[in-house]
C-alpha atoms as a PDB file:
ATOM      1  CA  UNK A   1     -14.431  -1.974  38.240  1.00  0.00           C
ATOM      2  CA  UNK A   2     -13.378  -5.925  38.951  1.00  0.00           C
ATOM      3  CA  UNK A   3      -9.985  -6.535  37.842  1.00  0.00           C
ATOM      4  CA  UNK A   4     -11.935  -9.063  34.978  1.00  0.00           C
ATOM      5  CA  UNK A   5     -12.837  -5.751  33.421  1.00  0.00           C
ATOM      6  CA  UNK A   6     -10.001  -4.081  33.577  1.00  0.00           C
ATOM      7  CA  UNK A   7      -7.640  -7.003  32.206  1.00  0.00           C
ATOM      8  CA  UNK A   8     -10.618  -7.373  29.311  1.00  0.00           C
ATOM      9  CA  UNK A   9      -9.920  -3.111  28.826  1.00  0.00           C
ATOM     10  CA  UNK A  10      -6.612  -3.320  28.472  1.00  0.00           C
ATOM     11  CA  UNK A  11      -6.193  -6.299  26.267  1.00  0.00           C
ATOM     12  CA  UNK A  12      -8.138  -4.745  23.413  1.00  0.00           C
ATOM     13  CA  UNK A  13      -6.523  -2.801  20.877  1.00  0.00           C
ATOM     14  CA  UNK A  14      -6.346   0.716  20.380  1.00  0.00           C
ATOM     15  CA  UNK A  15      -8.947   1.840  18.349  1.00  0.00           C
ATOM     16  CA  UNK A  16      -7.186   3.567  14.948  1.00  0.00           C
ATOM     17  CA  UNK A  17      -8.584   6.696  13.674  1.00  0.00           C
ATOM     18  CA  UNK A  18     -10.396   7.026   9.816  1.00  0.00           C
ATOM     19  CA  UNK A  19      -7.385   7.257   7.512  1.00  0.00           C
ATOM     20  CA  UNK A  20      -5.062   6.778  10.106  1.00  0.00           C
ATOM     21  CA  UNK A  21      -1.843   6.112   6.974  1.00  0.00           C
ATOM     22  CA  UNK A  22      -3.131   9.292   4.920  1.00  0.00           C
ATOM     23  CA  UNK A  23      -2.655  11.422   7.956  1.00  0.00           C
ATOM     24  CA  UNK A  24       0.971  10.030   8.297  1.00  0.00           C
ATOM     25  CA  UNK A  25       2.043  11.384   5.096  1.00  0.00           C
ATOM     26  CA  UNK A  26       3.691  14.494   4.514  1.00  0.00           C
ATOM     27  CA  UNK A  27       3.016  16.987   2.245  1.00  0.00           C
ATOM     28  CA  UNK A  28       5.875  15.541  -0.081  1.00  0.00           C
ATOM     29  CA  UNK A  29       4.822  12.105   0.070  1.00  0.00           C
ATOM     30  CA  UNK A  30       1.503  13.427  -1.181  1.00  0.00           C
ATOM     31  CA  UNK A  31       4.429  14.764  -4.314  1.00  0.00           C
ATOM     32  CA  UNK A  32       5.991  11.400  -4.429  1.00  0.00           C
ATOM     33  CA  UNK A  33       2.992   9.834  -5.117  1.00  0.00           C
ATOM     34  CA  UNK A  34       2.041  12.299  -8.168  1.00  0.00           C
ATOM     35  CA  UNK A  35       5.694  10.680  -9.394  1.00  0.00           C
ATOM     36  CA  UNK A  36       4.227   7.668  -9.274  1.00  0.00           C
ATOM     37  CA  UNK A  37       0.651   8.513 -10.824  1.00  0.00           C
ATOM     38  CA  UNK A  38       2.609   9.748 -13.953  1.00  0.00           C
ATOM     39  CA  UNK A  39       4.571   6.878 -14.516  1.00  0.00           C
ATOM     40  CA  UNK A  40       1.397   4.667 -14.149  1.00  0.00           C
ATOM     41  CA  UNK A  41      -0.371   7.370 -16.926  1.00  0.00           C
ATOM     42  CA  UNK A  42       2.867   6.373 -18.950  1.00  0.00           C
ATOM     43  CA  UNK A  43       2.139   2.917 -19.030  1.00  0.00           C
ATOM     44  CA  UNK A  44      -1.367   2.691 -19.585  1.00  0.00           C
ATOM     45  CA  UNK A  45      -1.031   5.441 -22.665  1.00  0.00           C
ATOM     46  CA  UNK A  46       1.330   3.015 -23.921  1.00  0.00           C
ATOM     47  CA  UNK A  47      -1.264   0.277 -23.811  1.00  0.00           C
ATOM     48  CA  UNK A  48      -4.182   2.659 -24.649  1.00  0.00           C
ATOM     49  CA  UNK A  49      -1.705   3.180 -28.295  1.00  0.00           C
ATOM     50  CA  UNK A  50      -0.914  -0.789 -28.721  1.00  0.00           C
ATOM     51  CA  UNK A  51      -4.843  -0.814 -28.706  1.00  0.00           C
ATOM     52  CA  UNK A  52      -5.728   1.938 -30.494  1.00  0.00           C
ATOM     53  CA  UNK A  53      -2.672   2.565 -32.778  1.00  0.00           C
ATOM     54  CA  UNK A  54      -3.405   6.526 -31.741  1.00  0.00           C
ATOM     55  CA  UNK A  55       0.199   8.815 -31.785  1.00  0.00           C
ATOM     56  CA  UNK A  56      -0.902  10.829 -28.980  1.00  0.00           C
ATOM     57  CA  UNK A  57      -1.173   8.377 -26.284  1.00  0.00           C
ATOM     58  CA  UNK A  58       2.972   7.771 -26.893  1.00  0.00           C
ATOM     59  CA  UNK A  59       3.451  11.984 -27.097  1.00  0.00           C
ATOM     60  CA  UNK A  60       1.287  11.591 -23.499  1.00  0.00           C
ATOM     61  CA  UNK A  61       3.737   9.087 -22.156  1.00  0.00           C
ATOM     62  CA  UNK A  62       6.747  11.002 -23.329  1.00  0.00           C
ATOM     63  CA  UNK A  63       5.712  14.004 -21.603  1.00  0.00           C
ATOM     64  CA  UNK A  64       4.275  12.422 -18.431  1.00  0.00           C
ATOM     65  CA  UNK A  65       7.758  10.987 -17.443  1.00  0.00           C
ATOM     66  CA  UNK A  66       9.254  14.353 -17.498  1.00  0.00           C
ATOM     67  CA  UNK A  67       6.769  15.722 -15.011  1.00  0.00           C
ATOM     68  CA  UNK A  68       7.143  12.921 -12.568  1.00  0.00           C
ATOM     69  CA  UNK A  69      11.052  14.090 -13.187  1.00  0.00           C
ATOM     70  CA  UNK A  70       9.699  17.396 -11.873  1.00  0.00           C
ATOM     71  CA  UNK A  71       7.552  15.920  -9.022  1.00  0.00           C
ATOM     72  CA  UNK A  72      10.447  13.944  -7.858  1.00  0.00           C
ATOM     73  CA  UNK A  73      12.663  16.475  -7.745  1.00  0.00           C
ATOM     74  CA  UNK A  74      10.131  18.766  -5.902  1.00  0.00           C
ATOM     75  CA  UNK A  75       9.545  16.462  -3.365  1.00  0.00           C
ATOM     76  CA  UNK A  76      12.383  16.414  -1.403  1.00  0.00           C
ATOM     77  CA  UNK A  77      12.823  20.575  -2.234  1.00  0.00           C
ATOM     78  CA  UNK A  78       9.570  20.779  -0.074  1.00  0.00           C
ATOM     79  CA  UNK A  79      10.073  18.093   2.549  1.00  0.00           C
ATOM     80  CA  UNK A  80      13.524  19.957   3.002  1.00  0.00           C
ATOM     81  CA  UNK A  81      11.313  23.735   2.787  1.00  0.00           C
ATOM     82  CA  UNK A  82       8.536  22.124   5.462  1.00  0.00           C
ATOM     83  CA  UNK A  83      11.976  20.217   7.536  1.00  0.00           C
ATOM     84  CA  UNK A  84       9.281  17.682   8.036  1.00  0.00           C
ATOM     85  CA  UNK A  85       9.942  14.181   6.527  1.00  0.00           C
ATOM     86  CA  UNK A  86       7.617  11.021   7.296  1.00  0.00           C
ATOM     87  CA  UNK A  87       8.693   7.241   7.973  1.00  0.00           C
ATOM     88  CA  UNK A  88       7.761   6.014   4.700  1.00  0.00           C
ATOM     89  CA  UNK A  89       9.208   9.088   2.503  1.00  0.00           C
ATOM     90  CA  UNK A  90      12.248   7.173   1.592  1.00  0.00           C
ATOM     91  CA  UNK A  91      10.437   3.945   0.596  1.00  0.00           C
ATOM     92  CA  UNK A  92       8.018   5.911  -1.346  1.00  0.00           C
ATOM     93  CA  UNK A  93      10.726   7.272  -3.351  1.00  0.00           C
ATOM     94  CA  UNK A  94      11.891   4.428  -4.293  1.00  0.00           C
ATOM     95  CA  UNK A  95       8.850   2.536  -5.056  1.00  0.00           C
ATOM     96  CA  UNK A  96       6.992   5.812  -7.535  1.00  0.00           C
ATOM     97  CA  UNK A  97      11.059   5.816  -9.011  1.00  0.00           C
ATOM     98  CA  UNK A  98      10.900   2.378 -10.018  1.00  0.00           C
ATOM     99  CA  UNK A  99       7.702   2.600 -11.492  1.00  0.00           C
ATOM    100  CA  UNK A 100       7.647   6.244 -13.493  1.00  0.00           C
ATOM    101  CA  UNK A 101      12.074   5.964 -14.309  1.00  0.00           C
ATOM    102  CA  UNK A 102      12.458   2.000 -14.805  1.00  0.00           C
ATOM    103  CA  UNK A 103       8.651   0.136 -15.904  1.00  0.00           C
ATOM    104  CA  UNK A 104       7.400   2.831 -17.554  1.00  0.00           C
ATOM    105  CA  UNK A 105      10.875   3.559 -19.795  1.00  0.00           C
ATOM    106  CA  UNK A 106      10.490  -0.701 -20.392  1.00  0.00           C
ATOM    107  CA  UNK A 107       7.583  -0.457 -21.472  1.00  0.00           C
ATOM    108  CA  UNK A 108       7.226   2.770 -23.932  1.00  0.00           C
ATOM    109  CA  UNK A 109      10.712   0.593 -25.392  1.00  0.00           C
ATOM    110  CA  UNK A 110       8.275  -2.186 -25.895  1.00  0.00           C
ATOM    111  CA  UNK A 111       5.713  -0.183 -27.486  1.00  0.00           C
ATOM    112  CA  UNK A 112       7.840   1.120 -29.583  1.00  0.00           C
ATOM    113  CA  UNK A 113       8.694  -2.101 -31.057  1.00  0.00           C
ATOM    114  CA  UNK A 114      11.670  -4.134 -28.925  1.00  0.00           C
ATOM    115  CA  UNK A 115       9.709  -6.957 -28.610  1.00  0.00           C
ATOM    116  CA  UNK A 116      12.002  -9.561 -29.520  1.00  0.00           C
ATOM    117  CA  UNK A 117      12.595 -12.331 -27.287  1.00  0.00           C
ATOM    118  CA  UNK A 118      16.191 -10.994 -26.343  1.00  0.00           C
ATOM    119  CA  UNK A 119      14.644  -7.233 -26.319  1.00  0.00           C
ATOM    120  CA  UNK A 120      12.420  -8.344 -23.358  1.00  0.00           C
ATOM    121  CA  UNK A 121      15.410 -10.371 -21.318  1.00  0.00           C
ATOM    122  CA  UNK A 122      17.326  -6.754 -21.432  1.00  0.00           C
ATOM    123  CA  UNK A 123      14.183  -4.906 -20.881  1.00  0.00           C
ATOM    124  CA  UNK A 124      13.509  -7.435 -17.313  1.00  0.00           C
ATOM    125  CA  UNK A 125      17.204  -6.316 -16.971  1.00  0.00           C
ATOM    126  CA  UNK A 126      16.956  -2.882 -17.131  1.00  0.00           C
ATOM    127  CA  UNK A 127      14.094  -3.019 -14.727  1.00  0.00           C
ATOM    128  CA  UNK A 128      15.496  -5.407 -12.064  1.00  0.00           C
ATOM    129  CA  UNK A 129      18.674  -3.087 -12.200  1.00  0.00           C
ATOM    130  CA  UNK A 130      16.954  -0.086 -11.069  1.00  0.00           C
ATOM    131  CA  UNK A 131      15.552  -1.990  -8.626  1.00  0.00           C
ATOM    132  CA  UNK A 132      18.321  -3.433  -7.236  1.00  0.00           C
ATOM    133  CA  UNK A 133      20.356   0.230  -7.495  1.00  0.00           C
ATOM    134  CA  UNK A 134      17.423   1.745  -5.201  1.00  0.00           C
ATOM    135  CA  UNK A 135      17.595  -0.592  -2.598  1.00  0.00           C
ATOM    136  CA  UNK A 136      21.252  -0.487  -2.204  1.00  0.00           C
ATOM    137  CA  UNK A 137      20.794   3.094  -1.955  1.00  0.00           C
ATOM    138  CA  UNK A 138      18.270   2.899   0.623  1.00  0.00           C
ATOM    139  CA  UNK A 139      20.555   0.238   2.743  1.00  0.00           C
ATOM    140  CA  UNK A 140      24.012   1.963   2.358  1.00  0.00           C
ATOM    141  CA  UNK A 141      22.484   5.648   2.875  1.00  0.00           C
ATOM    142  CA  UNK A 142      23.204   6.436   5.945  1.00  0.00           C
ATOM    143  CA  UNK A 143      26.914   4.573   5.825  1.00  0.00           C
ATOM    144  CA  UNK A 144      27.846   6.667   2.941  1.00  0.00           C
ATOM    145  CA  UNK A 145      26.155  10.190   4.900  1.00  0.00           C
ATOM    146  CA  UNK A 146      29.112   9.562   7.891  1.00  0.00           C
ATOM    147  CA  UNK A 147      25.807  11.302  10.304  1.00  0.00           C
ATOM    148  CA  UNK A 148      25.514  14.160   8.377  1.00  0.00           C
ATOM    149  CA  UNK A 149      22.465  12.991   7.102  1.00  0.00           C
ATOM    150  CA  UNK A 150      23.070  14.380   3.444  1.00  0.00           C
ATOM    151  CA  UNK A 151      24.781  11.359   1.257  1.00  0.00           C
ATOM    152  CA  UNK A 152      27.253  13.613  -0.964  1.00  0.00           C
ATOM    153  CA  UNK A 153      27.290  10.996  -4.305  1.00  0.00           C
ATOM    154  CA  UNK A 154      25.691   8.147  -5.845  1.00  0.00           C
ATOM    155  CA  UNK A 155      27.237   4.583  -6.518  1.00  0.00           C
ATOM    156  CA  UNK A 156      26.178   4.020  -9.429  1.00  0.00           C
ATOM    157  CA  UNK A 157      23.535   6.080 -11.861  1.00  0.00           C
ATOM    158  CA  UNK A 158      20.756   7.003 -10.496  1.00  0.00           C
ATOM    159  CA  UNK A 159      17.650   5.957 -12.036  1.00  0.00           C
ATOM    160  CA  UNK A 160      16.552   9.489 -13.546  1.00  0.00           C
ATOM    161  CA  UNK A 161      19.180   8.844 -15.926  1.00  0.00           C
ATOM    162  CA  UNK A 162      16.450   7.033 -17.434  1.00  0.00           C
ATOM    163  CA  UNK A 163      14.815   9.631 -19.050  1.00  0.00           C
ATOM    164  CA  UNK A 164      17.767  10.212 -21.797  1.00  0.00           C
ATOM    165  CA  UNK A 165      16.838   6.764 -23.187  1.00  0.00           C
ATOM    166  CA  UNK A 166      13.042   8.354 -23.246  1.00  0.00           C
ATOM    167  CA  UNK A 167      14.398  11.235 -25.348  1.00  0.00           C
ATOM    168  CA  UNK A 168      16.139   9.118 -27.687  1.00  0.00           C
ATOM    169  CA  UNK A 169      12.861   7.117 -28.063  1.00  0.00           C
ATOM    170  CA  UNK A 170      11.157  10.317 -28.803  1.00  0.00           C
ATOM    171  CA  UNK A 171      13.499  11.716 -30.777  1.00  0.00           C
ATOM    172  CA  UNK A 172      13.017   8.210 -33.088  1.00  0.00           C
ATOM    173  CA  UNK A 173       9.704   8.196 -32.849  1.00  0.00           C
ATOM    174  CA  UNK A 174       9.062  11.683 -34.594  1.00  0.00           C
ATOM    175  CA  UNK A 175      11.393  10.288 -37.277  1.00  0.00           C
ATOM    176  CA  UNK A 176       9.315   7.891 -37.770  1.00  0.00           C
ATOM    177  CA  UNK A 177      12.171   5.008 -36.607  1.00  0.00           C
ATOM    178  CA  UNK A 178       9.636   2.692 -34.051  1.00  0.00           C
ATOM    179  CA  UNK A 179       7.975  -0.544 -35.027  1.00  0.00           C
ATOM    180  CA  UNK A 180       9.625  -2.134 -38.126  1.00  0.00           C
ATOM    181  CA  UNK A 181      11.653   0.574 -38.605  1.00  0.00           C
ATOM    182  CA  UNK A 182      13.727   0.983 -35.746  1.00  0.00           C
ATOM    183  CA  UNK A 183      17.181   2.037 -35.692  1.00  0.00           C
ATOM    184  CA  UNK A 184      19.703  -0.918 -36.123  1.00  0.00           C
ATOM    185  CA  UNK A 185      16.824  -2.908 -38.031  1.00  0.00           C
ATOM    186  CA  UNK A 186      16.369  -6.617 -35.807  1.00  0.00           C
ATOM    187  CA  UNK A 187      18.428  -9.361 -35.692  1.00  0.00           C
ATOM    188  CA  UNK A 188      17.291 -13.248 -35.380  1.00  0.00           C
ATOM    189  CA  UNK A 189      19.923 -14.625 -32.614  1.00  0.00           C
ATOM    190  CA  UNK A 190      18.722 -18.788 -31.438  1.00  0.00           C
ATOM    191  CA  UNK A 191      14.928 -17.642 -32.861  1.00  0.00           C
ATOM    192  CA  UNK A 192      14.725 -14.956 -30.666  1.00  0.00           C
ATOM    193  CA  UNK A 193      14.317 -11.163 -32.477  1.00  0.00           C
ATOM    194  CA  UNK A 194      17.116  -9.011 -31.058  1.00  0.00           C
ATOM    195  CA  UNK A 195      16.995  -5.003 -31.858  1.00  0.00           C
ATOM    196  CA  UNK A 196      20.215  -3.555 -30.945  1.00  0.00           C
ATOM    197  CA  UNK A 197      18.600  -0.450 -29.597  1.00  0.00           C
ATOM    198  CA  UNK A 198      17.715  -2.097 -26.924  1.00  0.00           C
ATOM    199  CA  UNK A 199      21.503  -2.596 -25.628  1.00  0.00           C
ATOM    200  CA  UNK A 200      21.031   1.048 -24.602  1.00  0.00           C
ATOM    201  CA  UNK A 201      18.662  -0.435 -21.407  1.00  0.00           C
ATOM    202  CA  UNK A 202      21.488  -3.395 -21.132  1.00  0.00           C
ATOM    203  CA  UNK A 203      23.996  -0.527 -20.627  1.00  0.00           C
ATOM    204  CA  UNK A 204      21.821   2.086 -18.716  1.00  0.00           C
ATOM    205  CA  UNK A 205      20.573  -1.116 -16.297  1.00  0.00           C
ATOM    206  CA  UNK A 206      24.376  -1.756 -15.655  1.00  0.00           C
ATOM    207  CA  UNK A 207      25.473   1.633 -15.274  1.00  0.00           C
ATOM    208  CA  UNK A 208      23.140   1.852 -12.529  1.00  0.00           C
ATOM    209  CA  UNK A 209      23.934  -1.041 -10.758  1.00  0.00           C
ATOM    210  CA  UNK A 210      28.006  -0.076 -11.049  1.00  0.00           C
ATOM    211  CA  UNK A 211      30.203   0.420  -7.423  1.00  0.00           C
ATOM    212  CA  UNK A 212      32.546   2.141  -9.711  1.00  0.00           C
ATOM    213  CA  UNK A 213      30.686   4.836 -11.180  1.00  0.00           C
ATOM    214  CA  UNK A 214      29.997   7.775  -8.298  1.00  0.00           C
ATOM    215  CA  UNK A 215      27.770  10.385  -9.330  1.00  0.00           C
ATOM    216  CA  UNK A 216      28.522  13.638  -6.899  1.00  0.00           C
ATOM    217  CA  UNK A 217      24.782  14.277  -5.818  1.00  0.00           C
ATOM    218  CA  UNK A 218      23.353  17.933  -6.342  1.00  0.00           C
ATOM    219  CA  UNK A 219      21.663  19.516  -3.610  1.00  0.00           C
END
């Protein structure tokens, strides 16, 4: 072989296999990711209702974000069971949290009838806090584990703590208190409808994002 050939060998890539990022997953990424299929279920039963004006697509969302509760939790009770974690487990976390414990929670609030112009600034809020508390906890990790690889509390609320904020939605929407009729009526601040229900996201987003607040973590 002429060193032309060689040279030409060597230079080209390394062929990947078929599925080459599904075979780097773990079995509890394959978990995180049912986290994340039930929050996206959430949302689009909440749009499915705003269509269709049909109650049970909302009692679906209410009871989807509850199981991706479950599949979060499970997730990191198996990767710990199997000792086997993969590069993107943490990220994956993060990203099916955001989506099933801070969009979906935004948007059943929506549905529900905080649709004022000031409703939707706290709902972006809300949102953008949980973001912002999951990447700090992904950054500051391993500085607040000391090498022990186990961080022993949260700064801040995790975003889980979402899901009380879905019960109290629930708990007004079988009373009949969503749309028109939510609790604390709507207000009318510079043109812009304002429900103060809605300053439970304001607090919950803030909460979250607190340095303050440490939440000893379980487990």
């Amino acid at each position: 072989m002429s060193s032309a050939d060689e040279w030409e060998e060597t230079a080209q890539p390394a062929r990947r296999k078929r599925f080459e990022m599904l075979r780097s997953f773990a079995l509890a990424d394959v978990i995180t990711m049912a986290n994340a299929a039930c929050g996206v279920a959430a949302i689009f039963c909440c749009l499915n209702y705003m269509d269709e004006k049909i109650e049970l697509y909302v009692w679906w969302a209410f009871g989807l974000l509850p199981l991706a509760l479950v599949f979060d939790l499970f997730d990191g009770a198996v990767a710990r069971w199997r000792r086997k974690h993969s590069a993107l487990g943490a990220d994956l976390d993060s990203l099916a949290d955001i989506v099933s414990f801070g969009v979906a929670p935004a948007v059943l609030a929506y549905t529900l009838g905080m649709r004022g112009g000031w409703d939707a600034v706290v709902l972006i809020y809300f949102v953008v806090c949980g973001i912002a508390r999951l990447a700090r906890y992904n950054v500051t990790a391993a500085e607040l584990s000391q090498g022990t690889g186990k961080v022993p509390y949260y700064e801040g609320t995790p975003i889980p703590t979402s899901l009380v904020l879905v019960l109290v939605m629930a708990v007004a929407f079988d009373r009949g208190a969503y749309g028109t009729a939510l609790w604390g009526g709507e207000l009318q601040l510079l043109g812009w409808g304002f429900h103060p229900l809605v300053l439970l996201f304001g607090l919950s987003g803030s909460a979250m994002i607190s340095t303050h607040l440490r939440i000893k973590k379980i487990g």
